[in-house]
mmCIF file of C-alpha atoms and ligand atoms in Angstrom:
data_model
loop_
_atom_site.group_PDB
_atom_site.id
_atom_site.type_symbol
_atom_site.label_atom_id
_atom_site.label_comp_id
_atom_site.label_asym_id
_atom_site.label_seq_id
_atom_site.Cartn_x
_atom_site.Cartn_y
_atom_site.Cartn_z
ATOM 1 C CA MET A 1 139.758 99.773 123.634
ATOM 2 C CA SER A 2 139.500 96.133 124.714
ATOM 3 C CA THR A 3 138.250 93.508 122.254
ATOM 4 C CA LEU A 4 135.057 93.016 124.259
ATOM 5 C CA GLN A 5 134.366 96.746 124.391
ATOM 6 C CA SER A 6 134.680 96.973 120.635
ATOM 7 C CA TYR A 7 131.996 94.278 120.462
ATOM 8 C CA GLY A 8 129.668 96.300 122.691
ATOM 9 C CA TRP A 9 130.596 95.152 126.227
ATOM 10 C CA ASN A 10 129.284 97.815 128.625
ATOM 11 C CA GLU A 11 128.263 98.665 132.214
ATOM 12 C CA HIS A 12 124.992 96.716 131.957
ATOM 13 C CA PHE A 13 126.772 93.434 131.219
ATOM 14 C CA LEU A 14 129.693 94.180 133.547
ATOM 15 C CA HIS A 15 127.236 94.655 136.402
ATOM 16 C CA HIS A 16 125.570 91.282 135.723
ATOM 17 C CA PHE A 17 128.938 89.611 135.279
ATOM 18 C CA ASN A 18 130.173 90.944 138.640
ATOM 19 C CA SER A 19 127.057 89.775 140.424
ATOM 20 C CA SER A 20 126.999 86.332 138.800
ATOM 21 C CA LEU A 21 127.959 83.159 140.618
ATOM 22 C CA TYR A 22 130.553 82.257 138.044
ATOM 23 C CA GLN A 23 133.587 84.377 138.793
ATOM 24 C CA ASP A 24 135.896 81.779 137.265
ATOM 25 C CA ALA A 25 134.211 82.071 133.861
ATOM 26 C CA GLU A 26 134.922 84.743 131.261
ATOM 27 C CA PRO A 27 132.460 86.850 129.290
ATOM 28 C CA ALA A 28 132.064 86.447 125.531
ATOM 29 C CA ARG A 29 129.647 87.481 122.787
ATOM 30 C CA VAL A 30 127.915 85.021 120.462
ATOM 31 C CA LEU A 31 128.798 85.736 116.817
ATOM 32 C CA SER A 32 127.055 82.776 115.194
ATOM 33 C CA ILE A 33 125.448 79.442 115.958
ATOM 34 C CA GLN A 34 125.558 76.335 113.822
ATOM 35 C CA GLY A 35 123.852 73.372 115.422
ATOM 36 C CA PHE A 36 125.693 72.775 118.692
ATOM 37 C CA LYS A 37 128.637 74.949 117.688
ATOM 38 C CA HIS A 38 128.644 78.491 119.042
ATOM 39 C CA LEU A 39 131.263 80.842 117.669
ATOM 40 C CA LEU A 40 132.168 83.347 120.386
ATOM 41 C CA ILE A 41 134.407 86.370 120.600
ATOM 42 C CA THR A 42 136.378 86.534 123.864
ATOM 43 C CA GLU A 43 138.927 89.094 125.026
ATOM 44 C CA ALA A 44 141.630 86.785 123.667
ATOM 45 C CA GLY A 45 139.934 86.230 120.303
ATOM 46 C CA PRO A 46 137.469 83.785 118.731
ATOM 47 C CA LEU A 47 136.491 80.605 120.565
ATOM 48 C CA GLU A 48 134.218 77.712 119.685
ATOM 49 C CA ALA A 49 131.940 76.581 122.465
ATOM 50 C CA GLN A 50 128.996 74.366 123.353
ATOM 51 C CA LEU A 51 126.211 74.740 125.874
ATOM 52 C CA SER A 52 126.649 73.088 129.253
ATOM 53 C CA GLY A 53 124.187 70.310 130.089
ATOM 54 C CA ALA A 54 122.996 72.292 133.090
ATOM 55 C CA LEU A 55 122.140 75.278 130.882
ATOM 56 C CA ILE A 56 120.241 73.089 128.408
ATOM 57 C CA HIS A 57 118.202 71.444 131.148
ATOM 58 C CA SER A 58 117.460 74.449 133.309
ATOM 59 C CA ARG A 59 116.403 76.876 130.583
ATOM 60 C CA SER A 60 113.719 77.142 127.944
ATOM 61 C CA PRO A 61 114.861 77.390 124.297
ATOM 62 C CA GLU A 62 114.155 81.156 124.202
ATOM 63 C CA GLU A 63 116.699 81.548 126.994
ATOM 64 C CA TYR A 64 119.448 79.621 125.219
ATOM 65 C CA PRO A 65 122.145 81.930 123.879
ATOM 66 C CA LYS A 66 121.290 83.590 120.571
ATOM 67 C CA VAL A 67 123.454 85.601 118.185
ATOM 68 C CA GLY A 68 124.245 88.902 119.934
ATOM 69 C CA ASP A 69 123.977 87.459 123.430
ATOM 70 C CA TRP A 70 126.654 87.926 126.049
ATOM 71 C CA VAL A 71 127.491 84.646 127.769
ATOM 72 C CA LEU A 72 129.786 83.251 130.432
ATOM 73 C CA VAL A 73 132.179 80.627 129.162
ATOM 74 C CA LYS A 74 134.691 78.296 130.765
ATOM 75 C CA ARG A 75 137.680 76.967 128.867
ATOM 76 C CA TYR A 76 138.624 73.304 128.824
ATOM 77 C CA ASP A 77 141.752 72.897 126.702
ATOM 78 C CA GLU A 78 140.822 74.271 123.290
ATOM 79 C CA ALA A 79 137.045 74.169 123.719
ATOM 80 C CA GLY A 80 134.622 76.366 125.609
ATOM 81 C CA ILE A 81 131.536 75.482 127.619
ATOM 82 C CA ILE A 82 128.835 78.128 127.897
ATOM 83 C CA ILE A 83 127.363 78.075 131.366
ATOM 84 C CA GLU A 84 125.132 81.145 131.442
ATOM 85 C CA THR A 85 123.462 83.813 129.305
ATOM 86 C CA LEU A 86 123.770 87.318 130.761
ATOM 87 C CA PRO A 87 120.477 89.243 131.030
ATOM 88 C CA ARG A 88 119.550 90.794 127.684
ATOM 89 C CA ILE A 89 118.950 94.462 126.994
ATOM 90 C CA ASN A 90 116.332 93.383 124.479
ATOM 91 C CA GLU A 91 115.527 90.449 122.258
ATOM 92 C CA LEU A 92 114.295 90.299 118.698
ATOM 93 C CA SER A 93 111.518 87.750 118.532
ATOM 94 C CA ARG A 94 108.745 86.634 116.232
ATOM 95 C CA LYS A 95 105.966 84.099 116.376
ATOM 96 C CA ALA A 96 107.640 80.740 115.796
ATOM 97 C CA PRO A 97 106.767 79.756 112.193
ATOM 98 C CA GLY A 98 103.989 77.184 112.070
ATOM 99 C CA SER A 99 103.052 77.648 115.718
ATOM 100 C CA GLU A 100 99.950 79.229 117.233
ATOM 101 C CA SER A 101 101.460 81.153 120.074
ATOM 102 C CA SER A 102 105.102 80.309 120.668
ATOM 103 C CA ARG A 103 107.702 82.982 120.588
ATOM 104 C CA GLN A 104 111.054 82.452 118.919
ATOM 105 C CA VAL A 105 114.017 84.641 119.810
ATOM 106 C CA LEU A 106 116.120 85.421 116.724
ATOM 107 C CA ALA A 107 118.842 87.632 118.196
ATOM 108 C CA ALA A 108 119.642 89.614 121.317
ATOM 109 C CA ASN A 109 121.001 93.006 122.359
ATOM 110 C CA ILE A 110 120.137 94.896 119.186
ATOM 111 C CA ASP A 111 120.343 98.703 118.960
ATOM 112 C CA ALA A 112 118.462 99.067 115.682
ATOM 113 C CA ALA A 113 117.096 96.857 112.920
ATOM 114 C CA PHE A 114 117.197 97.557 109.204
ATOM 115 C CA ILE A 115 113.964 96.534 107.534
ATOM 116 C CA VAL A 116 115.314 95.851 104.046
ATOM 117 C CA GLN A 117 112.989 95.740 101.044
ATOM 118 C CA GLY A 118 114.022 95.529 97.397
ATOM 119 C CA LEU A 119 112.399 98.058 95.103
ATOM 120 C CA ASP A 120 112.209 95.513 92.291
ATOM 121 C CA ARG A 121 109.422 93.179 93.382
ATOM 122 C CA ASP A 122 109.702 92.797 97.115
ATOM 123 C CA TYR A 123 108.355 96.239 98.095
ATOM 124 C CA ASN A 124 105.221 95.743 100.215
ATOM 125 C CA LEU A 125 103.835 98.241 102.701
ATOM 126 C CA MET A 126 101.701 95.766 104.654
ATOM 127 C CA ARG A 127 104.729 93.570 105.284
ATOM 128 C CA LEU A 128 106.771 96.619 106.181
ATOM 129 C CA GLN A 129 104.237 97.562 108.868
ATOM 130 C CA ARG A 130 104.328 94.028 110.259
ATOM 131 C CA TYR A 131 108.067 94.444 110.880
ATOM 132 C CA MET A 132 107.435 97.904 112.363
ATOM 133 C CA GLN A 133 104.909 96.493 114.784
ATOM 134 C CA GLN A 134 107.051 93.609 115.959
ATOM 135 C CA LEU A 135 110.141 95.812 116.376
ATOM 136 C CA ALA A 136 108.108 98.251 118.474
ATOM 137 C CA LEU A 137 106.980 95.361 120.685
ATOM 138 C CA CYS A 138 110.601 94.260 121.061
ATOM 139 C CA ASN A 139 111.682 97.805 121.824
ATOM 140 C CA ILE A 140 114.068 97.971 118.875
ATOM 141 C CA GLN A 141 114.474 101.082 116.719
ATOM 142 C CA PRO A 142 113.514 100.374 113.072
ATOM 143 C CA ILE A 143 115.336 101.862 110.072
ATOM 144 C CA VAL A 144 113.745 101.294 106.669
ATOM 145 C CA LEU A 145 116.242 100.530 103.937
ATOM 146 C CA LEU A 146 114.792 100.527 100.418
ATOM 147 C CA ASN A 147 117.420 98.724 98.356
ATOM 148 C CA LYS A 148 117.927 98.247 94.603
ATOM 149 C CA ALA A 149 117.141 101.913 93.974
ATOM 150 C CA ASP A 150 119.150 101.482 90.755
ATOM 151 C CA LEU A 151 116.402 99.287 89.298
ATOM 152 C CA VAL A 152 113.542 101.802 89.313
ATOM 153 C CA ALA A 153 113.153 105.072 87.459
ATOM 154 C CA ASP A 154 111.961 107.201 90.374
ATOM 155 C CA PRO A 155 112.899 105.625 93.730
ATOM 156 C CA GLU A 156 111.937 108.758 95.672
ATOM 157 C CA VAL A 157 108.250 107.969 95.001
ATOM 158 C CA PHE A 158 108.622 104.748 97.023
ATOM 159 C CA ARG A 159 110.425 106.541 99.811
ATOM 160 C CA GLN A 160 107.692 109.154 100.064
ATOM 161 C CA GLU A 161 105.065 106.409 100.282
ATOM 162 C CA VAL A 162 106.804 104.932 103.297
ATOM 163 C CA VAL A 163 107.324 108.348 104.899
ATOM 164 C CA ALA A 164 103.581 109.045 104.445
ATOM 165 C CA LEU A 165 102.739 106.099 106.719
ATOM 166 C CA GLY A 166 103.813 108.375 109.547
ATOM 167 C CA TYR A 167 106.095 106.079 111.543
ATOM 168 C CA ASP A 168 108.797 107.613 113.625
ATOM 169 C CA CYS A 169 111.834 106.202 111.813
ATOM 170 C CA PRO A 170 114.382 106.975 109.096
ATOM 171 C CA VAL A 171 113.510 105.850 105.557
ATOM 172 C CA ILE A 172 116.572 105.436 103.330
ATOM 173 C CA LEU A 173 117.042 104.769 99.640
ATOM 174 C CA THR A 174 120.108 102.751 98.767
ATOM 175 C CA SER A 175 121.663 100.396 96.288
ATOM 176 C CA ALA A 176 124.336 97.790 96.842
ATOM 177 C CA MET A 177 125.695 98.886 93.467
ATOM 178 C CA ASP A 178 126.138 102.545 94.434
ATOM 179 C CA GLU A 179 128.791 103.444 96.996
ATOM 180 C CA THR A 180 127.927 107.133 97.130
ATOM 181 C CA LEU A 181 124.338 106.332 98.103
ATOM 182 C CA GLN A 182 125.634 104.021 100.832
ATOM 183 C CA GLU A 183 128.109 106.493 102.285
ATOM 184 C CA GLU A 184 125.300 108.945 103.041
ATOM 185 C CA TRP A 185 123.360 106.714 105.393
ATOM 186 C CA VAL A 186 126.292 104.688 106.724
ATOM 187 C CA SER A 187 127.979 107.717 108.274
ATOM 188 C CA ARG A 188 124.668 108.908 109.706
ATOM 189 C CA TYR A 189 123.112 105.730 111.055
ATOM 190 C CA LEU A 190 125.840 103.166 111.726
ATOM 191 C CA MET A 191 127.311 104.087 115.100
ATOM 192 C CA PRO A 192 130.441 102.520 116.660
ATOM 193 C CA GLU A 193 129.821 99.880 119.369
ATOM 194 C CA CYS A 194 126.184 99.565 118.274
ATOM 195 C CA THR A 195 124.633 96.359 116.964
ATOM 196 C CA TYR A 196 122.327 96.267 113.947
ATOM 197 C CA ILE A 197 120.462 93.460 112.238
ATOM 198 C CA MET A 198 119.335 93.117 108.610
ATOM 199 C CA LEU A 199 115.756 91.865 108.290
ATOM 200 C CA GLY A 200 113.766 91.153 105.153
ATOM 201 C CA SER A 201 112.725 88.602 102.593
ATOM 202 C CA SER A 202 115.165 86.437 100.693
ATOM 203 C CA GLY A 203 116.834 88.127 97.735
ATOM 204 C CA VAL A 204 116.405 91.773 98.825
ATOM 205 C CA GLY A 205 120.178 92.223 98.992
ATOM 206 C CA LYS A 206 121.016 92.010 102.711
ATOM 207 C CA SER A 207 124.248 90.084 102.203
ATOM 208 C CA THR A 208 125.264 92.123 99.148
ATOM 209 C CA LEU A 209 124.881 95.319 101.176
ATOM 210 C CA LEU A 210 126.824 93.820 104.050
ATOM 211 C CA ASN A 211 129.663 92.720 101.776
ATOM 212 C CA SER A 212 129.785 96.183 100.332
ATOM 213 C CA LEU A 213 130.033 97.667 103.847
ATOM 214 C CA LEU A 214 132.724 95.167 104.849
ATOM 215 C CA GLY A 215 134.629 96.058 101.711
ATOM 216 C CA TYR A 216 135.124 92.406 100.822
ATOM 217 C CA LYS A 217 132.947 89.472 99.936
ATOM 218 C CA ARG A 218 132.349 87.587 103.135
ATOM 219 C CA GLN A 219 128.738 86.487 102.834
ATOM 220 C CA GLU A 220 127.429 84.373 99.991
ATOM 221 C CA GLU A 221 125.181 86.361 97.637
ATOM 222 C CA GLY A 222 122.320 84.922 95.633
ATOM 223 C CA ALA A 223 123.048 84.671 91.891
ATOM 224 C CA THR A 224 121.138 87.192 89.791
ATOM 225 C CA SER A 225 119.631 84.449 87.685
ATOM 226 C CA THR A 226 118.035 82.818 90.714
ATOM 227 C CA ALA A 227 117.238 85.990 92.628
ATOM 228 C CA ASN A 228 113.683 85.928 91.354
ATOM 229 C CA ASN A 229 113.167 82.384 92.441
ATOM 230 C CA LYS A 230 111.177 82.714 95.649
ATOM 231 C CA GLY A 231 112.256 79.444 97.206
ATOM 232 C CA ARG A 232 115.940 80.253 97.281
ATOM 233 C CA HIS A 233 117.578 81.252 100.536
ATOM 234 C CA THR A 234 121.237 82.062 100.130
ATOM 235 C CA THR A 235 122.102 82.963 103.731
ATOM 236 C CA THR A 236 121.182 80.171 106.127
ATOM 237 C CA THR A 237 122.437 81.288 109.551
ATOM 238 C CA ARG A 238 122.700 84.556 111.438
ATOM 239 C CA HIS A 239 126.205 85.949 111.833
ATOM 240 C CA LEU A 240 127.467 89.057 113.607
ATOM 241 C CA PHE A 241 130.146 91.092 111.796
ATOM 242 C CA LEU A 242 132.306 93.938 113.062
ATOM 243 C CA LEU A 243 132.699 96.729 110.482
ATOM 244 C CA SER A 244 135.795 98.893 110.169
ATOM 245 C CA ASN A 245 133.876 101.927 111.500
ATOM 246 C CA GLY A 246 133.297 100.008 114.759
ATOM 247 C CA SER A 247 129.630 99.126 114.317
ATOM 248 C CA MET A 248 128.281 95.590 114.187
ATOM 249 C CA ILE A 249 125.774 94.086 111.766
ATOM 250 C CA ILE A 250 124.015 90.746 111.961
ATOM 251 C CA ASP A 251 123.247 89.286 108.552
ATOM 252 C CA ALA A 252 120.205 87.046 108.777
ATOM 253 C CA PRO A 253 118.563 84.584 106.405
ATOM 254 C CA GLY A 254 115.561 85.928 104.496
ATOM 255 C CA MET A 255 112.278 85.365 106.276
ATOM 256 C CA ARG A 256 109.197 83.860 104.696
ATOM 257 C CA GLU A 257 107.105 84.482 107.773
ATOM 258 C CA PHE A 258 107.372 87.230 110.308
ATOM 259 C CA GLY A 259 104.476 86.543 112.648
ATOM 260 C CA ILE A 260 103.910 89.039 115.409
ATOM 261 C CA THR A 261 103.703 88.204 119.108
ATOM 262 C CA ALA A 262 101.999 89.996 121.973
ATOM 263 C CA GLU A 263 103.132 91.054 125.388
ATOM 264 C CA ASP A 264 101.321 89.928 128.536
ATOM 265 C CA GLY A 265 98.132 91.965 128.692
ATOM 266 C CA GLY A 266 99.842 94.358 126.315
ATOM 267 C CA GLU A 267 97.801 96.125 123.690
ATOM 268 C CA GLY A 268 100.661 97.713 121.824
ATOM 269 C CA ILE A 269 99.965 98.482 118.206
ATOM 270 C CA LEU A 270 102.448 101.241 118.094
ATOM 271 C CA HIS A 271 101.787 103.875 115.496
ATOM 272 C CA PRO A 272 102.298 107.420 116.828
ATOM 273 C CA LEU A 273 98.988 108.740 115.452
ATOM 274 C CA ILE A 274 96.949 105.770 116.708
ATOM 275 C CA GLU A 275 98.449 106.135 120.153
ATOM 276 C CA GLU A 276 97.661 109.830 120.125
ATOM 277 C CA LEU A 277 94.052 109.349 119.010
ATOM 278 C CA ALA A 278 92.999 106.283 121.010
ATOM 279 C CA PRO A 279 92.392 108.190 124.291
ATOM 280 C CA LEU A 280 89.909 110.433 122.412
ATOM 281 C CA CYS A 281 87.529 107.569 121.540
ATOM 282 C CA ARG A 282 84.138 107.710 123.293
ATOM 283 C CA PHE A 283 84.569 104.278 124.895
ATOM 284 C CA GLY A 284 87.605 103.363 126.932
ATOM 285 C CA ASP A 285 87.614 99.817 125.553
ATOM 286 C CA CYS A 286 87.098 100.913 121.945
ATOM 287 C CA THR A 287 88.380 98.347 119.451
ATOM 288 C CA HIS A 288 88.393 101.085 116.774
ATOM 289 C CA GLN A 289 86.297 99.021 114.409
ATOM 290 C CA HIS A 290 82.552 99.669 114.686
ATOM 291 C CA GLU A 291 82.015 101.713 117.850
ATOM 292 C CA PRO A 292 80.341 105.122 117.567
ATOM 293 C CA GLY A 293 82.551 108.070 118.435
ATOM 294 C CA CYS A 294 85.779 106.306 117.463
ATOM 295 C CA ALA A 295 88.520 108.888 116.931
ATOM 296 C CA ILE A 296 90.597 106.503 114.839
ATOM 297 C CA VAL A 297 87.834 105.599 112.384
ATOM 298 C CA SER A 298 86.989 109.286 111.943
ATOM 299 C CA ALA A 299 90.687 110.049 111.340
ATOM 300 C CA VAL A 300 90.635 107.487 108.514
ATOM 301 C CA GLN A 301 87.456 109.077 107.153
ATOM 302 C CA ASN A 302 88.876 112.598 107.204
ATOM 303 C CA GLY A 303 92.168 111.421 105.713
ATOM 304 C CA SER A 304 94.499 112.275 108.613
ATOM 305 C CA LEU A 305 95.281 108.599 109.279
ATOM 306 C CA PRO A 306 96.391 106.688 106.144
ATOM 307 C CA GLU A 307 93.974 103.881 105.335
ATOM 308 C CA LEU A 308 96.859 101.478 104.848
ATOM 309 C CA VAL A 309 98.015 102.082 108.424
ATOM 310 C CA TYR A 310 94.489 101.432 109.667
ATOM 311 C CA ARG A 311 94.118 98.251 107.616
ATOM 312 C CA SER A 312 97.389 96.878 108.892
ATOM 313 C CA TYR A 313 96.415 97.929 112.435
ATOM 314 C CA VAL A 314 93.169 95.921 112.340
ATOM 315 C CA LYS A 315 94.864 92.921 110.792
ATOM 316 C CA LEU A 316 97.763 92.860 113.265
ATOM 317 C CA LEU A 317 95.465 93.474 116.226
ATOM 318 C CA ARG A 318 93.495 90.351 115.274
ATOM 319 C CA GLU A 319 96.699 88.358 114.984
ATOM 320 C CA GLN A 320 97.844 89.586 118.374
ATOM 321 C CA TYR A 321 94.510 88.665 119.881
ATOM 322 C CA HIS A 322 94.827 85.198 118.388
ATOM 323 C CA PHE A 323 98.345 84.843 119.772
ATOM 324 C CA GLN A 324 97.199 85.969 123.216
ATOM 325 C CA THR A 325 94.101 83.753 123.455
ATOM 326 C CA ASN A 326 96.165 80.786 122.470
ATOM 327 C CA GLU A 327 98.684 81.693 125.099
ATOM 328 C CA MET A 328 95.865 81.926 127.676
ATOM 329 C CA ASP A 329 94.399 78.596 126.570
ATOM 330 C CA LYS A 330 97.813 77.085 127.009
ATOM 331 C CA ARG A 331 98.126 78.468 130.528
ATOM 332 C CA ARG A 332 94.626 77.297 131.432
ATOM 333 C CA ILE A 333 95.467 73.804 130.202
ATOM 334 C CA GLU A 334 98.732 73.841 132.138
ATOM 335 C CA ARG A 335 96.910 74.943 135.306
ATOM 336 C CA GLN A 336 94.340 72.211 134.774
ATOM 337 C CA HIS A 337 97.110 69.727 134.220
ATOM 338 C CA GLY A 338 98.782 70.827 137.455
ATOM 339 C CA LYS A 339 95.496 70.334 139.293
ATOM 340 C CA ILE A 340 95.073 66.824 137.919
ATOM 341 C CA THR A 341 98.636 65.904 138.857
ATOM 342 C CA ARG A 342 98.123 67.266 142.366
ATOM 343 C CA GLN A 343 94.873 65.348 142.722
ATOM 344 C CA ALA A 344 96.550 62.204 141.470
ATOM 345 C CA SER A 345 99.395 62.482 143.971
ATOM 346 C CA LYS A 346 96.853 63.073 146.776
ATOM 347 C CA HIS A 347 95.047 59.892 145.718
ATOM 348 C CA ARG A 348 98.319 58.077 145.625
ATOM 349 C CA LYS A 349 98.999 59.134 149.214
ATOM 350 C CA ASP A 350 95.468 58.219 150.318
ATOM 351 C CA TRP A 351 95.571 54.847 148.647
ATOM 352 C CA LYS A 352 99.277 54.278 149.156
ATOM 353 C CA TYR A 353 100.042 53.239 145.573
HETATM 354 N N1 GTP B 401 120.395 95.720 90.880
HETATM 355 C C1 GTP B 401 120.649 95.445 92.129
HETATM 356 N N2 GTP B 401 120.795 94.168 92.528
HETATM 357 C C2 GTP B 401 121.061 93.915 93.820
HETATM 358 C C3 GTP B 401 121.167 94.949 94.777
HETATM 359 N N3 GTP B 401 121.409 94.385 95.979
HETATM 360 C C4 GTP B 401 121.455 93.053 95.775
HETATM 361 N N4 GTP B 401 121.243 92.757 94.484
HETATM 362 C C5 GTP B 401 121.194 91.403 93.878
HETATM 363 O O1 GTP B 401 120.133 90.671 94.468
HETATM 364 C C6 GTP B 401 120.467 89.285 94.577
HETATM 365 C C7 GTP B 401 120.224 88.771 95.980
HETATM 366 O O2 GTP B 401 121.099 89.384 96.887
HETATM 367 P P1 GTP B 401 121.509 88.785 98.315
HETATM 368 O O3 GTP B 401 122.422 89.781 98.940
HETATM 369 O O4 GTP B 401 121.971 87.392 98.203
HETATM 370 O O5 GTP B 401 120.088 88.804 99.043
HETATM 371 P P2 GTP B 401 119.777 88.411 100.578
HETATM 372 O O6 GTP B 401 118.810 89.416 101.066
HETATM 373 O O7 GTP B 401 121.046 88.276 101.342
HETATM 374 O O8 GTP B 401 119.065 86.995 100.400
HETATM 375 P P3 GTP B 401 119.005 85.759 101.462
HETATM 376 O O9 GTP B 401 120.387 85.504 101.943
HETATM 377 O O10 GTP B 401 118.442 84.631 100.650
HETATM 378 O O11 GTP B 401 118.080 86.208 102.540
HETATM 379 C C8 GTP B 401 121.916 89.182 94.130
HETATM 380 O O12 GTP B 401 121.928 88.707 92.808
HETATM 381 C C9 GTP B 401 122.439 90.597 94.200
HETATM 382 O O13 GTP B 401 123.451 90.845 93.261
HETATM 383 C C10 GTP B 401 121.004 96.304 94.324
HETATM 384 O O14 GTP B 401 121.051 97.277 95.091
HETATM 385 N N5 GTP B 401 120.749 96.481 92.994
HETATM 386 MG MG1 MG B 402 121.846 86.753 102.400
HETATM 387 ZN ZN1 ZN B 403 88.262 103.898 118.718
#
């Protein structure tokens, strides 16, 4: 197998490469980004590269290469210049922290994401559902990984709680300290040539798990004494690693905020039971909050839809609405701005100034 194939190069990217304008460039995958420095893997091995000026000026920041992206690169002596990002299969995004309605792309071309929570103090079902929602919007398969199972007396209770939420995804108990526990899910869920990402708060054990899978300590791990200190973030950049079984994992810094976004005109709160019940509501535009004849509210009342799923649904729906209205306001302002500029240039012509 070629180097690129082992990093996930496939027909989709080959097709876009063949139809691109840059036949003199070579394809590469982005392994990590530090400031201007992009570490790429090419057929001939690793290469450091920067973005071309043309790429920076002609694209918006979400379109700049992210970890996991396939790019076209040209070599100049020892250095590489990235001239294009190949179309993505998907992108993992969130609401940009601190913003009202901007989207931030964290990584690209992801087959599945591990939502990692620590069973010590990090375990939180509302937060878990926030990740579920955003991954569904991004079209990325979630896998719940409940780590630090060694620290609680009966970890299965936690697992059952997550299973009871009714999402369509694997829920796994593990511990970075227990190789047997790891072997069970690794052989089942980590597939060769597939790309995974570790998501979760700081200190849940993402890097420790990754090191254990790599079989050597590559990523810095938070010291036990400071693991309970909320402000500490041990991993600071995303990095894609190739495991010996042929799968790839992106280790990411812990996230304080994982704000959800919304698709254009998309409704998309994606819980299987909610999707199944919504068409049964009396009103087609039911918001599932106070309307009579709402199938979702009655499912909560009769216990077939967990209340926690409903609560998170209402909360996330409001956030999505907020994100969307802001987006619309922005567009309205931009349109208005365009109109003013057009009027101004008309005046300029009329008055010749
Ligand atoms: N008991 C126990 N401790 C663990 C386990 N996994 C990780 N830890 C400890 O938790 C602490 C934090 O682990 P990290 O791997 O640095 O956490 P992280 O998720 O990578 O954190 P950030 O890089 O800050 O996002 C370390 O002290 C680990 O030794 C586990 O399964 N059991
Ligand atoms: Mg880490
Ligand atoms: Zn309803």
